[in-house]
């Protein structure tokens, strides 16, 4: 695996983690908005 | 009673995103944007699911539609031209912050938002510069670049 591939893998992992984090945050915020 | 309406409050704020053309635009998720997103995804919850999808989830399409729904581009296709692929993490933060702002504050009196995202306060004038026609051809560019 080249350095470039490693960098891409790390970036993709960061993006996946952030996507999950943001989605979870928004779900919670939306539930609060709905009073759940 | 003295609180502004949701739309008035939301128009006053926004989250700045740096676009591929070098411009900065204010991302505002208001009722119109939410309605467009609901139409596309079925519900906001489904949109959140798409946002949090795994590596096979379509992220660029989601960015493009979100930018279009927020009035930054007149079409989803045009919005794709505005996406800087190096800024995916910033866009995720911006979308999270813009949606968080779109939610009314909690009854506990805490201010909305978690402060971690890339939200930056902008002047009212900048945020509403594109408000007469959210489907216009000019993206909202608070920096005037």
JSON list of C-alpha atoms in Angstrom, two decimals:
[
{"chain": "A", "resi": 1, "resn": "UNK", "atom": "CA", "xyz": [0.00, 0.00, 0.00]},
{"chain": "A", "resi": 2, "resn": "UNK", "atom": "CA", "xyz": [1.43, 3.35, -1.01]},
{"chain": "A", "resi": 3, "resn": "UNK", "atom": "CA", "xyz": [1.53, 6.42, 1.17]},
{"chain": "A", "resi": 4, "resn": "UNK", "atom": "CA", "xyz": [-1.09, 8.05, -1.03]},
{"chain": "A", "resi": 5, "resn": "UNK", "atom": "CA", "xyz": [-3.39, 5.08, -0.53]},
{"chain": "A", "resi": 6, "resn": "UNK", "atom": "CA", "xyz": [-2.87, 5.24, 3.21]},
{"chain": "A", "resi": 7, "resn": "UNK", "atom": "CA", "xyz": [-3.68, 8.93, 3.24]},
{"chain": "A", "resi": 8, "resn": "UNK", "atom": "CA", "xyz": [-6.84, 8.32, 1.23]},
{"chain": "A", "resi": 9, "resn": "UNK", "atom": "CA", "xyz": [-7.86, 5.52, 3.56]},
{"chain": "A", "resi": 10, "resn": "UNK", "atom": "CA", "xyz": [-7.38, 7.75, 6.58]},
{"chain": "A", "resi": 11, "resn": "UNK", "atom": "CA", "xyz": [-9.38, 10.53, 4.97]},
{"chain": "A", "resi": 12, "resn": "UNK", "atom": "CA", "xyz": [-12.21, 8.17, 4.07]},
{"chain": "A", "resi": 13, "resn": "UNK", "atom": "CA", "xyz": [-12.25, 6.86, 7.60]},
{"chain": "A", "resi": 14, "resn": "UNK", "atom": "CA", "xyz": [-12.45, 10.40, 8.97]},
{"chain": "A", "resi": 15, "resn": "UNK", "atom": "CA", "xyz": [-15.29, 11.21, 6.62]},
{"chain": "A", "resi": 16, "resn": "UNK", "atom": "CA", "xyz": [-17.19, 8.07, 7.57]},
{"chain": "A", "resi": 17, "resn": "UNK", "atom": "CA", "xyz": [-16.77, 8.86, 11.25]},
{"chain": "A", "resi": 18, "resn": "UNK", "atom": "CA", "xyz": [-17.93, 12.42, 10.79]},
{"chain": "A", "resi": 19, "resn": "UNK", "atom": "CA", "xyz": [-20.91, 11.37, 8.73]},
{"chain": "A", "resi": 20, "resn": "UNK", "atom": "CA", "xyz": [-22.00, 9.01, 11.47]},
{"chain": "A", "resi": 21, "resn": "UNK", "atom": "CA", "xyz": [-21.40, 11.65, 14.11]},
{"chain": "A", "resi": 22, "resn": "UNK", "atom": "CA", "xyz": [-23.35, 14.37, 12.32]},
{"chain": "A", "resi": 23, "resn": "UNK", "atom": "CA", "xyz": [-26.19, 12.03, 11.49]},
{"chain": "A", "resi": 24, "resn": "UNK", "atom": "CA", "xyz": [-26.48, 10.96, 15.10]},
{"chain": "A", "resi": 25, "resn": "UNK", "atom": "CA", "xyz": [-26.44, 14.57, 16.28]},
{"chain": "A", "resi": 26, "resn": "UNK", "atom": "CA", "xyz": [-29.15, 15.57, 13.86]},
{"chain": "A", "resi": 27, "resn": "UNK", "atom": "CA", "xyz": [-31.33, 12.64, 14.78]},
{"chain": "A", "resi": 28, "resn": "UNK", "atom": "CA", "xyz": [-31.14, 13.61, 18.42]},
{"chain": "A", "resi": 29, "resn": "UNK", "atom": "CA", "xyz": [-31.77, 17.29, 17.64]},
{"chain": "A", "resi": 30, "resn": "UNK", "atom": "CA", "xyz": [-34.75, 16.37, 15.51]},
{"chain": "A", "resi": 31, "resn": "UNK", "atom": "CA", "xyz": [-36.18, 14.15, 18.23]},
{"chain": "A", "resi": 32, "resn": "UNK", "atom": "CA", "xyz": [-35.87, 17.01, 20.71]},
{"chain": "A", "resi": 33, "resn": "UNK", "atom": "CA", "xyz": [-37.51, 19.35, 18.23]},
{"chain": "A", "resi": 34, "resn": "UNK", "atom": "CA", "xyz": [-40.41, 16.96, 17.99]},
{"chain": "A", "resi": 35, "resn": "UNK", "atom": "CA", "xyz": [-40.56, 16.72, 21.76]},
{"chain": "A", "resi": 36, "resn": "UNK", "atom": "CA", "xyz": [-39.75, 13.03, 21.83]},
{"chain": "B", "resi": 1, "resn": "UNK", "atom": "CA", "xyz": [-43.61, 36.31, 22.56]},
{"chain": "B", "resi": 2, "resn": "UNK", "atom": "CA", "xyz": [-40.67, 38.48, 21.72]},
{"chain": "B", "resi": 3, "resn": "UNK", "atom": "CA", "xyz": [-38.92, 35.64, 19.96]},
{"chain": "B", "resi": 4, "resn": "UNK", "atom": "CA", "xyz": [-38.59, 35.96, 16.22]},
{"chain": "B", "resi": 5, "resn": "UNK", "atom": "CA", "xyz": [-40.28, 33.46, 13.98]},
{"chain": "B", "resi": 6, "resn": "UNK", "atom": "CA", "xyz": [-38.26, 30.46, 12.93]},
{"chain": "B", "resi": 7, "resn": "UNK", "atom": "CA", "xyz": [-37.66, 31.82, 9.47]},
{"chain": "B", "resi": 8, "resn": "UNK", "atom": "CA", "xyz": [-36.64, 35.26, 10.70]},
{"chain": "B", "resi": 9, "resn": "UNK", "atom": "CA", "xyz": [-34.21, 33.72, 13.13]},
{"chain": "B", "resi": 10, "resn": "UNK", "atom": "CA", "xyz": [-32.81, 31.33, 10.58]},
{"chain": "B", "resi": 11, "resn": "UNK", "atom": "CA", "xyz": [-32.37, 33.92, 7.89]},
{"chain": "B", "resi": 12, "resn": "UNK", "atom": "CA", "xyz": [-30.32, 35.96, 10.33]},
{"chain": "B", "resi": 13, "resn": "UNK", "atom": "CA", "xyz": [-27.73, 33.23, 10.66]},
{"chain": "B", "resi": 14, "resn": "UNK", "atom": "CA", "xyz": [-25.94, 30.78, 8.50]},
{"chain": "B", "resi": 15, "resn": "UNK", "atom": "CA", "xyz": [-22.91, 28.62, 8.18]},
{"chain": "B", "resi": 16, "resn": "UNK", "atom": "CA", "xyz": [-20.19, 29.70, 5.81]},
{"chain": "B", "resi": 17, "resn": "UNK", "atom": "CA", "xyz": [-18.94, 27.14, 3.34]},
{"chain": "B", "resi": 18, "resn": "UNK", "atom": "CA", "xyz": [-16.01, 27.59, 1.00]},
{"chain": "B", "resi": 19, "resn": "UNK", "atom": "CA", "xyz": [-16.92, 26.56, -2.51]},
{"chain": "B", "resi": 20, "resn": "UNK", "atom": "CA", "xyz": [-14.86, 25.14, -5.34]},
{"chain": "B", "resi": 21, "resn": "UNK", "atom": "CA", "xyz": [-14.97, 28.43, -7.21]},
{"chain": "B", "resi": 22, "resn": "UNK", "atom": "CA", "xyz": [-13.23, 30.14, -4.31]},
{"chain": "B", "resi": 23, "resn": "UNK", "atom": "CA", "xyz": [-16.32, 31.93, -3.07]},
{"chain": "B", "resi": 24, "resn": "UNK", "atom": "CA", "xyz": [-17.72, 31.67, 0.41]},
{"chain": "B", "resi": 25, "resn": "UNK", "atom": "CA", "xyz": [-21.45, 31.18, 0.75]},
{"chain": "B", "resi": 26, "resn": "UNK", "atom": "CA", "xyz": [-23.80, 31.10, 3.68]},
{"chain": "B", "resi": 27, "resn": "UNK", "atom": "CA", "xyz": [-25.56, 27.78, 4.12]},
{"chain": "B", "resi": 28, "resn": "UNK", "atom": "CA", "xyz": [-28.95, 28.31, 5.68]},
{"chain": "B", "resi": 29, "resn": "UNK", "atom": "CA", "xyz": [-31.37, 25.46, 6.28]},
{"chain": "B", "resi": 30, "resn": "UNK", "atom": "CA", "xyz": [-34.74, 27.12, 6.48]},
{"chain": "B", "resi": 31, "resn": "UNK", "atom": "CA", "xyz": [-38.25, 25.78, 5.98]},
{"chain": "B", "resi": 32, "resn": "UNK", "atom": "CA", "xyz": [-37.90, 25.89, 2.22]},
{"chain": "B", "resi": 33, "resn": "UNK", "atom": "CA", "xyz": [-34.68, 23.90, 2.33]},
{"chain": "B", "resi": 34, "resn": "UNK", "atom": "CA", "xyz": [-36.21, 21.37, 4.69]},
{"chain": "B", "resi": 35, "resn": "UNK", "atom": "CA", "xyz": [-39.24, 21.02, 2.48]},
{"chain": "B", "resi": 36, "resn": "UNK", "atom": "CA", "xyz": [-37.06, 20.34, -0.54]},
{"chain": "B", "resi": 37, "resn": "UNK", "atom": "CA", "xyz": [-35.07, 17.80, 1.41]},
{"chain": "B", "resi": 38, "resn": "UNK", "atom": "CA", "xyz": [-38.21, 16.08, 2.62]},
{"chain": "B", "resi": 39, "resn": "UNK", "atom": "CA", "xyz": [-39.49, 15.92, -0.94]},
{"chain": "B", "resi": 40, "resn": "UNK", "atom": "CA", "xyz": [-36.28, 14.29, -2.10]},
{"chain": "B", "resi": 41, "resn": "UNK", "atom": "CA", "xyz": [-35.53, 11.96, 0.80]},
{"chain": "B", "resi": 42, "resn": "UNK", "atom": "CA", "xyz": [-39.03, 11.29, 2.10]},
{"chain": "B", "resi": 43, "resn": "UNK", "atom": "CA", "xyz": [-38.35, 12.78, 5.51]},
{"chain": "B", "resi": 44, "resn": "UNK", "atom": "CA", "xyz": [-35.64, 14.57, 7.42]},
{"chain": "B", "resi": 45, "resn": "UNK", "atom": "CA", "xyz": [-34.94, 11.33, 9.27]},
{"chain": "B", "resi": 46, "resn": "UNK", "atom": "CA", "xyz": [-34.28, 9.61, 5.97]},
{"chain": "B", "resi": 47, "resn": "UNK", "atom": "CA", "xyz": [-31.95, 12.43, 5.04]},
{"chain": "B", "resi": 48, "resn": "UNK", "atom": "CA", "xyz": [-30.06, 11.94, 8.30]},
{"chain": "B", "resi": 49, "resn": "UNK", "atom": "CA", "xyz": [-29.85, 8.24, 7.51]},
{"chain": "B", "resi": 50, "resn": "UNK", "atom": "CA", "xyz": [-28.35, 9.06, 4.12]},
{"chain": "B", "resi": 51, "resn": "UNK", "atom": "CA", "xyz": [-25.94, 11.47, 5.75]},
{"chain": "B", "resi": 52, "resn": "UNK", "atom": "CA", "xyz": [-24.76, 8.80, 8.14]},
{"chain": "B", "resi": 53, "resn": "UNK", "atom": "CA", "xyz": [-24.62, 6.03, 5.58]},
{"chain": "B", "resi": 54, "resn": "UNK", "atom": "CA", "xyz": [-21.47, 3.97, 5.33]},
{"chain": "B", "resi": 55, "resn": "UNK", "atom": "CA", "xyz": [-18.78, 4.14, 2.68]},
{"chain": "B", "resi": 56, "resn": "UNK", "atom": "CA", "xyz": [-21.25, 3.23, -0.05]},
{"chain": "B", "resi": 57, "resn": "UNK", "atom": "CA", "xyz": [-23.47, 6.16, 0.80]},
{"chain": "B", "resi": 58, "resn": "UNK", "atom": "CA", "xyz": [-23.62, 8.83, -1.87]},
{"chain": "B", "resi": 59, "resn": "UNK", "atom": "CA", "xyz": [-22.01, 11.85, -0.29]},
{"chain": "B", "resi": 60, "resn": "UNK", "atom": "CA", "xyz": [-21.46, 14.18, -3.24]},
{"chain": "B", "resi": 61, "resn": "UNK", "atom": "CA", "xyz": [-25.06, 13.88, -4.30]},
{"chain": "B", "resi": 62, "resn": "UNK", "atom": "CA", "xyz": [-26.13, 14.66, -0.77]},
{"chain": "B", "resi": 63, "resn": "UNK", "atom": "CA", "xyz": [-23.87, 17.72, -0.68]},
{"chain": "B", "resi": 64, "resn": "UNK", "atom": "CA", "xyz": [-25.13, 18.88, -4.05]},
{"chain": "B", "resi": 65, "resn": "UNK", "atom": "CA", "xyz": [-28.76, 18.49, -3.15]},
{"chain": "B", "resi": 66, "resn": "UNK", "atom": "CA", "xyz": [-28.28, 20.16, 0.21]},
{"chain": "B", "resi": 67, "resn": "UNK", "atom": "CA", "xyz": [-26.55, 23.15, -1.38]},
{"chain": "B", "resi": 68, "resn": "UNK", "atom": "CA", "xyz": [-29.29, 23.36, -3.97]},
{"chain": "B", "resi": 69, "resn": "UNK", "atom": "CA", "xyz": [-32.02, 23.02, -1.37]},
{"chain": "B", "resi": 70, "resn": "UNK", "atom": "CA", "xyz": [-30.41, 25.80, 0.65]},
{"chain": "B", "resi": 71, "resn": "UNK", "atom": "CA", "xyz": [-30.43, 28.08, -2.38]},
{"chain": "B", "resi": 72, "resn": "UNK", "atom": "CA", "xyz": [-26.71, 28.10, -3.10]},
{"chain": "B", "resi": 73, "resn": "UNK", "atom": "CA", "xyz": [-27.25, 26.85, -6.63]},
{"chain": "B", "resi": 74, "resn": "UNK", "atom": "CA", "xyz": [-30.20, 26.87, -8.97]},
{"chain": "B", "resi": 75, "resn": "UNK", "atom": "CA", "xyz": [-29.96, 23.16, -9.63]},
{"chain": "B", "resi": 76, "resn": "UNK", "atom": "CA", "xyz": [-28.43, 20.07, -8.16]},
{"chain": "B", "resi": 77, "resn": "UNK", "atom": "CA", "xyz": [-26.19, 19.81, -11.18]},
{"chain": "B", "resi": 78, "resn": "UNK", "atom": "CA", "xyz": [-24.98, 23.36, -10.76]},
{"chain": "B", "resi": 79, "resn": "UNK", "atom": "CA", "xyz": [-24.35, 22.64, -7.09]},
{"chain": "B", "resi": 80, "resn": "UNK", "atom": "CA", "xyz": [-22.03, 19.80, -8.02]},
{"chain": "B", "resi": 81, "resn": "UNK", "atom": "CA", "xyz": [-19.76, 22.37, -9.65]},
{"chain": "B", "resi": 82, "resn": "UNK", "atom": "CA", "xyz": [-19.52, 24.19, -6.33]},
{"chain": "B", "resi": 83, "resn": "UNK", "atom": "CA", "xyz": [-18.32, 21.23, -4.32]},
{"chain": "B", "resi": 84, "resn": "UNK", "atom": "CA", "xyz": [-14.68, 21.21, -3.36]},
{"chain": "B", "resi": 85, "resn": "UNK", "atom": "CA", "xyz": [-13.84, 17.57, -2.77]},
{"chain": "B", "resi": 86, "resn": "UNK", "atom": "CA", "xyz": [-11.08, 18.56, -0.35]},
{"chain": "B", "resi": 87, "resn": "UNK", "atom": "CA", "xyz": [-13.62, 20.12, 1.96]},
{"chain": "B", "resi": 88, "resn": "UNK", "atom": "CA", "xyz": [-15.87, 17.14, 2.65]},
{"chain": "B", "resi": 89, "resn": "UNK", "atom": "CA", "xyz": [-15.24, 17.25, 6.38]},
{"chain": "B", "resi": 90, "resn": "UNK", "atom": "CA", "xyz": [-15.99, 20.99, 6.46]},
{"chain": "B", "resi": 91, "resn": "UNK", "atom": "CA", "xyz": [-19.20, 20.47, 4.52]},
{"chain": "B", "resi": 92, "resn": "UNK", "atom": "CA", "xyz": [-20.29, 17.76, 6.95]},
{"chain": "B", "resi": 93, "resn": "UNK", "atom": "CA", "xyz": [-19.64, 20.14, 9.83]},
{"chain": "B", "resi": 94, "resn": "UNK", "atom": "CA", "xyz": [-21.45, 22.94, 8.04]},
{"chain": "B", "resi": 95, "resn": "UNK", "atom": "CA", "xyz": [-24.49, 20.81, 7.30]},
{"chain": "B", "resi": 96, "resn": "UNK", "atom": "CA", "xyz": [-24.60, 19.63, 10.88]},
{"chain": "B", "resi": 97, "resn": "UNK", "atom": "CA", "xyz": [-24.32, 23.17, 12.19]},
{"chain": "B", "resi": 98, "resn": "UNK", "atom": "CA", "xyz": [-26.89, 24.54, 9.76]},
{"chain": "B", "resi": 99, "resn": "UNK", "atom": "CA", "xyz": [-29.41, 21.90, 10.72]},
{"chain": "B", "resi": 100, "resn": "UNK", "atom": "CA", "xyz": [-28.68, 22.38, 14.39]},
{"chain": "B", "resi": 101, "resn": "UNK", "atom": "CA", "xyz": [-29.41, 26.07, 13.94]},
{"chain": "B", "resi": 102, "resn": "UNK", "atom": "CA", "xyz": [-32.63, 25.15, 12.22]},
{"chain": "B", "resi": 103, "resn": "UNK", "atom": "CA", "xyz": [-33.85, 23.41, 15.34]},
{"chain": "B", "resi": 104, "resn": "UNK", "atom": "CA", "xyz": [-35.53, 25.62, 17.91]},
{"chain": "B", "resi": 105, "resn": "UNK", "atom": "CA", "xyz": [-33.61, 26.02, 21.16]},
{"chain": "B", "resi": 106, "resn": "UNK", "atom": "CA", "xyz": [-34.20, 23.55, 23.90]},
{"chain": "B", "resi": 107, "resn": "UNK", "atom": "CA", "xyz": [-36.70, 24.54, 26.57]},
{"chain": "B", "resi": 108, "resn": "UNK", "atom": "CA", "xyz": [-33.89, 24.57, 29.12]},
{"chain": "B", "resi": 109, "resn": "UNK", "atom": "CA", "xyz": [-32.73, 27.87, 27.69]},
{"chain": "B", "resi": 110, "resn": "UNK", "atom": "CA", "xyz": [-29.51, 26.52, 26.29]},
{"chain": "B", "resi": 111, "resn": "UNK", "atom": "CA", "xyz": [-28.39, 28.10, 23.07]},
{"chain": "B", "resi": 112, "resn": "UNK", "atom": "CA", "xyz": [-28.83, 25.95, 19.97]},
{"chain": "B", "resi": 113, "resn": "UNK", "atom": "CA", "xyz": [-25.87, 24.20, 18.48]},
{"chain": "B", "resi": 114, "resn": "UNK", "atom": "CA", "xyz": [-22.97, 22.45, 20.03]},
{"chain": "B", "resi": 115, "resn": "UNK", "atom": "CA", "xyz": [-20.28, 24.92, 19.10]},
{"chain": "B", "resi": 116, "resn": "UNK", "atom": "CA", "xyz": [-18.06, 22.27, 17.62]},
{"chain": "B", "resi": 117, "resn": "UNK", "atom": "CA", "xyz": [-19.06, 22.74, 14.05]},
{"chain": "B", "resi": 118, "resn": "UNK", "atom": "CA", "xyz": [-17.77, 25.24, 11.56]},
{"chain": "B", "resi": 119, "resn": "UNK", "atom": "CA", "xyz": [-20.47, 27.81, 12.26]},
{"chain": "B", "resi": 120, "resn": "UNK", "atom": "CA", "xyz": [-19.31, 31.36, 11.98]},
{"chain": "B", "resi": 121, "resn": "UNK", "atom": "CA", "xyz": [-21.56, 34.28, 12.68]},
{"chain": "B", "resi": 122, "resn": "UNK", "atom": "CA", "xyz": [-22.32, 36.46, 9.72]},
{"chain": "B", "resi": 123, "resn": "UNK", "atom": "CA", "xyz": [-24.08, 39.75, 9.37]},
{"chain": "B", "resi": 124, "resn": "UNK", "atom": "CA", "xyz": [-27.80, 39.76, 8.75]},
{"chain": "B", "resi": 125, "resn": "UNK", "atom": "CA", "xyz": [-27.30, 41.54, 5.47]},
{"chain": "B", "resi": 126, "resn": "UNK", "atom": "CA", "xyz": [-24.97, 38.92, 4.20]},
{"chain": "B", "resi": 127, "resn": "UNK", "atom": "CA", "xyz": [-27.23, 36.09, 5.17]},
{"chain": "B", "resi": 128, "resn": "UNK", "atom": "CA", "xyz": [-30.29, 37.50, 3.47]},
{"chain": "B", "resi": 129, "resn": "UNK", "atom": "CA", "xyz": [-28.60, 38.78, 0.38]},
{"chain": "B", "resi": 130, "resn": "UNK", "atom": "CA", "xyz": [-30.17, 36.08, -1.72]},
{"chain": "B", "resi": 131, "resn": "UNK", "atom": "CA", "xyz": [-33.49, 35.87, 0.05]},
{"chain": "B", "resi": 132, "resn": "UNK", "atom": "CA", "xyz": [-35.81, 37.41, -2.57]},
{"chain": "B", "resi": 133, "resn": "UNK", "atom": "CA", "xyz": [-35.25, 34.44, -4.83]},
{"chain": "B", "resi": 134, "resn": "UNK", "atom": "CA", "xyz": [-33.71, 31.41, -3.21]},
{"chain": "B", "resi": 135, "resn": "UNK", "atom": "CA", "xyz": [-33.72, 29.67, -6.54]},
{"chain": "B", "resi": 136, "resn": "UNK", "atom": "CA", "xyz": [-31.76, 32.42, -8.21]},
{"chain": "B", "resi": 137, "resn": "UNK", "atom": "CA", "xyz": [-28.62, 31.84, -10.17]},
{"chain": "B", "resi": 138, "resn": "UNK", "atom": "CA", "xyz": [-26.29, 33.66, -7.82]},
{"chain": "B", "resi": 139, "resn": "UNK", "atom": "CA", "xyz": [-25.08, 31.81, -4.76]},
{"chain": "B", "resi": 140, "resn": "UNK", "atom": "CA", "xyz": [-25.18, 33.70, -1.53]},
{"chain": "B", "resi": 141, "resn": "UNK", "atom": "CA", "xyz": [-21.66, 34.95, -1.04]},
{"chain": "B", "resi": 142, "resn": "UNK", "atom": "CA", "xyz": [-21.32, 36.88, 2.19]},
{"chain": "B", "resi": 143, "resn": "UNK", "atom": "CA", "xyz": [-17.70, 37.63, 1.57]},
{"chain": "B", "resi": 144, "resn": "UNK", "atom": "CA", "xyz": [-18.52, 39.29, -1.71]},
{"chain": "B", "resi": 145, "resn": "UNK", "atom": "CA", "xyz": [-15.84, 37.39, -3.53]}
]
